[in-house]
CSV table of C-alpha atoms and ligand atoms in Angstrom, one decimal:
chain,number,residue,atom,x,y,z
H,115,MET,CA,12.0,14.7,2.0
H,116,ARG,CA,9.5,11.9,1.3
H,117,ARG,CA,8.9,11.3,-2.4
H,118,LYS,CA,5.1,11.0,-3.0
H,119,LEU,CA,3.9,7.5,-4.0
H,120,ALA,CA,0.9,6.6,-6.1
H,121,ALA,CA,0.4,2.8,-5.7
H,122,GLY,CA,-2.2,0.7,-7.5
H,123,ASN,CA,-3.4,-2.7,-6.2
H,124,TRP,CA,-5.1,-4.6,-8.9
H,125,LYS,CA,-6.2,-7.4,-6.5
H,126,MET,CA,-7.5,-10.5,-8.3
H,127,ASN,CA,-8.1,-8.6,-11.5
H,128,GLY,CA,-6.3,-8.5,-14.8
H,129,THR,CA,-4.9,-10.7,-17.6
H,130,THR,CA,-2.4,-10.1,-20.3
H,131,ALA,CA,-4.9,-7.9,-22.1
H,132,SER,CA,-5.0,-5.5,-19.1
H,133,LEU,CA,-1.4,-4.5,-19.8
H,134,SER,CA,-2.8,-2.2,-22.5
H,135,GLU,CA,-4.0,0.0,-19.6
H,136,VAL,CA,-0.4,0.2,-18.4
H,137,SER,CA,0.8,1.2,-21.9
H,138,ALA,CA,-1.8,3.9,-22.0
H,139,LEU,CA,-0.9,5.1,-18.5
H,140,MET,CA,2.8,5.4,-19.5
H,141,ALA,CA,1.9,7.2,-22.7
H,142,ALA,CA,-0.2,9.7,-20.8
H,143,HIS,CA,2.2,10.2,-17.9
H,144,PRO,CA,5.7,9.6,-19.3
H,145,GLU,CA,7.5,11.5,-16.5
H,146,PRO,CA,5.4,11.7,-13.4
H,147,GLY,CA,6.9,13.7,-10.5
H,148,CYS,CA,5.8,11.1,-8.0
H,149,GLU,CA,6.8,7.5,-7.8
H,150,VAL,CA,4.3,5.2,-9.4
H,151,LEU,CA,3.8,1.6,-8.4
H,152,LEU,CA,1.5,-1.1,-9.7
H,153,CYS,CA,0.8,-4.4,-7.9
H,154,PRO,CA,-0.8,-6.7,-10.4
H,155,PRO,CA,-1.7,-10.4,-9.8
H,156,ALA,CA,1.5,-12.5,-9.5
H,157,THR,CA,0.8,-13.9,-13.0
H,158,LEU,CA,1.4,-10.5,-14.5
H,159,VAL,CA,4.4,-9.3,-12.5
H,160,ALA,CA,7.1,-10.4,-15.0
H,161,ALA,CA,5.2,-9.1,-18.1
H,162,MET,CA,4.4,-5.8,-16.4
H,163,ALA,CA,8.0,-5.3,-15.3
H,164,ALA,CA,9.2,-6.0,-18.8
H,165,LEU,CA,6.8,-3.5,-20.1
H,166,THR,CA,7.4,-0.7,-17.7
H,167,GLN,CA,11.2,-1.0,-17.6
H,168,GLY,CA,11.4,0.7,-14.2
H,169,LYS,CA,9.4,3.7,-15.3
H,170,ILE,CA,6.6,2.3,-13.2
H,171,ALA,CA,7.6,0.1,-10.3
H,172,VAL,CA,6.0,-3.3,-10.0
H,173,GLY,CA,5.0,-5.1,-6.9
H,174,GLY,CA,3.5,-8.3,-5.6
H,175,GLN,CA,0.3,-8.4,-3.5
H,176,ASP,CA,1.6,-10.8,-0.9
H,177,CYS,CA,4.6,-13.0,-0.2
H,178,HIS,CA,5.4,-16.0,2.0
H,179,ALA,CA,7.4,-15.5,5.2
H,180,ASN,CA,9.8,-18.3,4.2
H,181,ALA,CA,12.4,-18.1,1.5
H,182,SER,CA,11.5,-21.4,-0.1
H,183,GLY,CA,10.0,-24.8,0.7
H,184,ALA,CA,6.9,-26.9,0.7
H,185,HIS,CA,4.2,-24.2,0.5
H,186,THR,CA,2.1,-25.1,-2.4
H,187,GLY,CA,0.6,-22.1,-4.1
H,188,ASP,CA,2.7,-19.5,-2.2
H,189,ILE,CA,5.3,-17.2,-3.6
H,190,ALA,CA,8.5,-16.2,-2.0
H,191,ALA,CA,9.7,-12.6,-1.9
H,192,ALA,CA,12.9,-13.5,-3.9
H,193,MET,CA,10.6,-15.0,-6.6
H,194,LEU,CA,8.8,-11.7,-7.0
H,195,LYS,CA,12.2,-9.9,-7.1
H,196,ASP,CA,13.4,-12.3,-9.7
H,197,ALA,CA,10.3,-11.6,-11.8
H,198,GLY,CA,11.0,-7.9,-11.7
H,199,ALA,CA,9.2,-6.7,-8.7
H,200,SER,CA,10.7,-4.0,-6.4
H,201,HIS,CA,7.8,-3.9,-3.8
H,202,VAL,CA,5.3,-6.2,-2.2
H,203,ILE,CA,2.1,-5.4,-0.3
H,204,VAL,CA,1.8,-7.3,3.0
H,205,GLY,CA,-1.0,-7.5,5.5
H,206,HIS,CA,-3.7,-6.1,3.2
H,207,SER,CA,-7.0,-6.4,5.1
H,208,GLU,CA,-8.3,-8.8,2.5
H,209,ARG,CA,-5.4,-11.1,3.2
H,210,ARG,CA,-5.9,-10.7,6.9
H,211,ALA,CA,-9.6,-11.6,6.5
H,212,ASP,CA,-9.4,-14.3,3.8
H,213,HIS,CA,-6.2,-16.0,5.0
H,214,ALA,CA,-6.3,-15.3,8.8
H,215,GLU,CA,-3.1,-13.3,8.6
H,216,THR,CA,-2.0,-12.0,12.0
H,217,ASN,CA,0.2,-9.0,12.8
H,218,GLU,CA,3.0,-11.4,13.6
H,219,MET,CA,2.6,-13.1,10.2
H,220,VAL,CA,2.6,-9.8,8.5
H,221,ARG,CA,5.7,-8.7,10.3
H,222,ALA,CA,7.5,-12.0,9.2
H,223,LYS,CA,6.4,-11.3,5.6
H,224,ALA,CA,7.8,-7.7,5.8
H,225,GLN,CA,11.0,-9.1,7.1
H,226,ALA,CA,11.1,-11.7,4.2
H,227,ALA,CA,10.5,-8.9,1.7
H,228,ARG,CA,13.4,-6.8,3.1
H,229,ALA,CA,15.7,-9.9,3.1
H,230,ALA,CA,14.9,-10.3,-0.6
H,231,GLY,CA,15.5,-6.6,-1.4
H,232,LEU,CA,11.9,-5.7,-1.8
H,233,VAL,CA,10.1,-2.6,-0.2
H,234,ALA,CA,7.3,-3.8,2.0
H,235,VAL,CA,4.0,-1.9,1.8
H,236,ILE,CA,2.5,-2.8,5.2
H,237,CYS,CA,-1.3,-2.3,5.4
H,238,LEU,CA,-3.3,-1.3,8.5
H,239,GLY,CA,-6.9,-0.4,9.1
H,240,GLU,CA,-9.8,-0.5,11.5
H,241,THR,CA,-13.2,-2.0,11.0
H,242,GLU,CA,-16.3,0.1,11.1
H,243,ALA,CA,-17.2,-1.4,14.5
H,244,GLN,CA,-13.8,-0.5,15.9
H,245,ARG,CA,-14.2,3.1,14.6
H,246,ASP,CA,-17.7,3.4,16.0
H,247,ALA,CA,-16.4,2.2,19.4
H,248,GLY,CA,-13.7,4.9,19.4
H,249,GLU,CA,-10.9,2.3,19.1
H,250,THR,CA,-9.3,3.4,15.9
H,251,LEU,CA,-6.0,4.8,17.2
H,252,ASP,CA,-5.6,1.9,19.6
H,253,VAL,CA,-6.1,-0.6,16.8
H,254,ILE,CA,-3.9,1.2,14.4
H,255,GLY,CA,-1.2,1.6,17.0
H,256,GLN,CA,-1.2,-2.1,17.8
H,257,GLN,CA,-1.2,-3.1,14.2
H,258,LEU,CA,1.6,-0.7,13.4
H,259,PHE,CA,3.7,-1.8,16.3
H,260,ALA,CA,3.2,-5.6,15.7
H,261,SER,CA,3.3,-5.7,11.9
H,262,THR,CA,6.3,-3.5,11.3
H,263,PRO,CA,9.7,-5.2,11.9
H,264,ASP,CA,12.5,-3.7,13.9
H,265,GLY,CA,15.1,-2.0,11.6
H,266,ALA,CA,12.4,-0.7,9.2
H,267,THR,CA,13.6,2.3,7.2
H,268,GLY,CA,12.2,4.9,4.8
H,269,ALA,CA,13.9,2.9,2.1
H,270,ASN,CA,12.5,-0.5,2.8
H,271,THR,CA,9.1,0.2,4.3
H,272,VAL,CA,5.9,2.0,3.3
H,273,ILE,CA,2.9,2.2,5.5
H,274,ALA,CA,-0.7,2.2,4.1
H,275,TYR,CA,-3.6,3.2,6.2
H,276,GLU,CA,-6.7,1.6,4.8
H,277,PRO,CA,-9.9,1.8,6.9
H,278,ILE,CA,-11.6,-1.5,6.1
H,279,TRP,CA,-15.0,0.1,5.8
H,280,ALA,CA,-13.7,2.5,3.1
H,281,ILE,CA,-12.2,-0.2,0.8
H,282,GLY,CA,-14.3,-0.8,-2.3
H,283,THR,CA,-17.3,0.9,-0.7
H,284,GLY,CA,-17.1,4.4,-2.2
H,285,ARG,CA,-17.1,5.7,1.4
H,286,THR,CA,-14.1,7.6,2.7
H,287,PRO,CA,-13.3,9.0,6.2
H,288,THR,CA,-13.5,12.8,6.6
H,289,LEU,CA,-10.3,14.6,6.0
H,290,ALA,CA,-10.0,15.3,9.7
H,291,GLN,CA,-10.3,11.6,10.4
H,292,ILE,CA,-7.6,10.8,7.8
H,293,ALA,CA,-5.3,13.5,9.3
H,294,GLU,CA,-5.8,12.2,12.8
H,295,VAL,CA,-4.7,8.7,11.9
H,296,HIS,CA,-1.9,9.8,9.6
H,297,ASP,CA,-0.5,12.3,12.2
H,298,PHE,CA,-0.7,9.5,14.8
H,299,ILE,CA,1.1,7.0,12.5
H,300,ARG,CA,3.8,9.6,11.8
H,301,SER,CA,4.4,10.3,15.5
H,302,GLU,CA,4.5,6.6,16.3
H,303,LEU,CA,7.0,5.9,13.5
H,304,ALA,CA,9.2,8.8,14.7
H,305,GLY,CA,9.0,7.6,18.3
H,306,ARG,CA,10.1,4.1,17.3
H,307,PHE,CA,12.4,4.6,14.4
H,308,GLY,CA,13.7,8.2,14.9
H,309,ALA,CA,14.8,9.9,11.8
H,310,GLU,CA,14.0,6.9,9.6
H,311,GLY,CA,10.4,7.1,10.9
H,312,GLY,CA,10.2,10.5,9.4
H,313,LEU,CA,11.3,9.1,6.0
H,314,MET,CA,8.7,6.4,5.7
H,315,ARG,CA,5.9,7.2,3.3
H,316,VAL,CA,2.4,6.8,4.8
H,317,LEU,CA,-0.3,6.2,2.1
H,318,TYR,CA,-4.0,6.5,2.5
H,319,GLY,CA,-6.1,3.8,0.9
H,320,GLY,CA,-9.9,3.2,0.6
H,321,SER,CA,-12.1,4.5,-2.3
H,322,VAL,CA,-9.5,6.9,-3.6
H,323,LYS,CA,-10.7,8.2,-7.0
H,324,PRO,CA,-10.1,11.1,-9.3
H,325,SER,CA,-12.8,13.2,-7.6
H,326,ASN,CA,-11.4,13.0,-4.1
H,327,ALA,CA,-7.7,12.5,-4.6
H,328,ALA,CA,-6.7,16.2,-4.5
H,329,GLU,CA,-8.3,16.9,-1.1
H,330,ILE,CA,-6.9,13.7,0.4
H,331,PHE,CA,-3.4,14.5,-0.9
H,332,ALA,CA,-3.6,17.9,0.7
H,333,THR,CA,-4.2,16.3,4.1
H,334,SER,CA,-1.6,16.3,6.8
H,335,ASN,CA,1.0,13.5,6.6
H,336,VAL,CA,-0.6,11.8,3.5
H,337,ASP,CA,2.3,10.9,1.2
H,338,GLY,CA,0.3,9.3,-1.5
H,339,ALA,CA,-2.3,6.6,-2.0
H,340,LEU,CA,-2.9,2.9,-2.3
H,341,VAL,CA,-5.6,2.6,-4.9
H,342,GLY,CA,-7.7,-0.4,-5.7
H,343,GLY,CA,-10.5,-0.2,-8.2
H,344,ALA,CA,-9.4,3.1,-9.7
H,345,SER,CA,-6.0,1.8,-10.5
H,346,LEU,CA,-7.4,-0.6,-13.1
H,347,LYS,CA,-8.2,2.1,-15.6
H,348,ALA,CA,-5.4,4.3,-17.0
H,349,ALA,CA,-7.6,7.3,-17.2
H,350,ASP,CA,-8.6,7.1,-13.5
H,351,PHE,CA,-5.2,6.2,-12.1
H,352,GLY,CA,-3.6,8.8,-14.4
H,353,ALA,CA,-5.9,11.4,-12.9
H,354,ILE,CA,-4.9,10.3,-9.4
H,355,ILE,CA,-1.2,10.6,-10.4
H,356,ALA,CA,-1.8,14.0,-11.7
H,357,ALA,CA,-3.5,15.1,-8.5
H,358,LEU,CA,-0.5,13.8,-6.5
H,359,ASP,CA,1.9,15.6,-8.7
H,360,ALA,CA,0.0,18.8,-8.2
H,361,ALA,CA,-0.2,18.4,-4.4
Y,108,LIG,P1,-10.3,0.6,-3.3
Y,108,LIG,O1,-9.2,-0.4,-2.6
Y,108,LIG,O2,-9.5,1.8,-3.8
Y,108,LIG,O3,-10.9,-0.2,-4.4
Y,108,LIG,O4,-11.2,1.0,-2.2
Y,108,LIG,C1,-8.1,0.0,-1.9
Y,108,LIG,C2,-7.3,-1.1,-1.4
Y,108,LIG,O5,-7.9,-2.1,-0.9
Y,108,LIG,O6,-6.0,-1.1,-1.5
């Protein structure tokens, strides 16, 4: 069975003061049935991990593909692990766009994450133009194949489907569109990784909020969510956790 996962991506938001939201979240949801993950800016990983003590998993938002070296400003997967992280997001569409990350780079980062003992949360998603052109499954299939390393397992890999046009826009695909892509990803994973492909969680991301979480979580092959804006506030993320627990 795949344990449901509610993952929050704080993006470039949050300072030490924001940790009060995490305390409030833990107070309101002391024993969630689903797994809960928060990915704050790197500056907060150690403090958040100290605060959550494993009750909420903590992740980075990116890592370098190399283990160490002359890469000013970058962070190695082992450094995130050392700071208390258990996960790292790789290949978020904002990294692919802002830092020209290719599928090959994302795959190398996922490999580095695994080598450091971190779970890689590999993000995929089509643009609105690609969807309008009927290319969504082709694009997702290509990204999935090229961004996911060989040897990926249910324990070391999570896939997040995040249509780019749904991120931060308040717009979401129809439930049928979400189901189509998630069913496709599930069958591609099973075809390539066999039983392990059946164990990998596939999250939906893009404008998930308390008001739409329940219907999205009831959709075929949706194992949880990667939540941006609504993960910043304990009340909103808590409502999403509750919806996932009820699904
Ligand atoms: P959003 O972001 O929930 O603010 O749309 C999701 C994401 O980019 O992970």
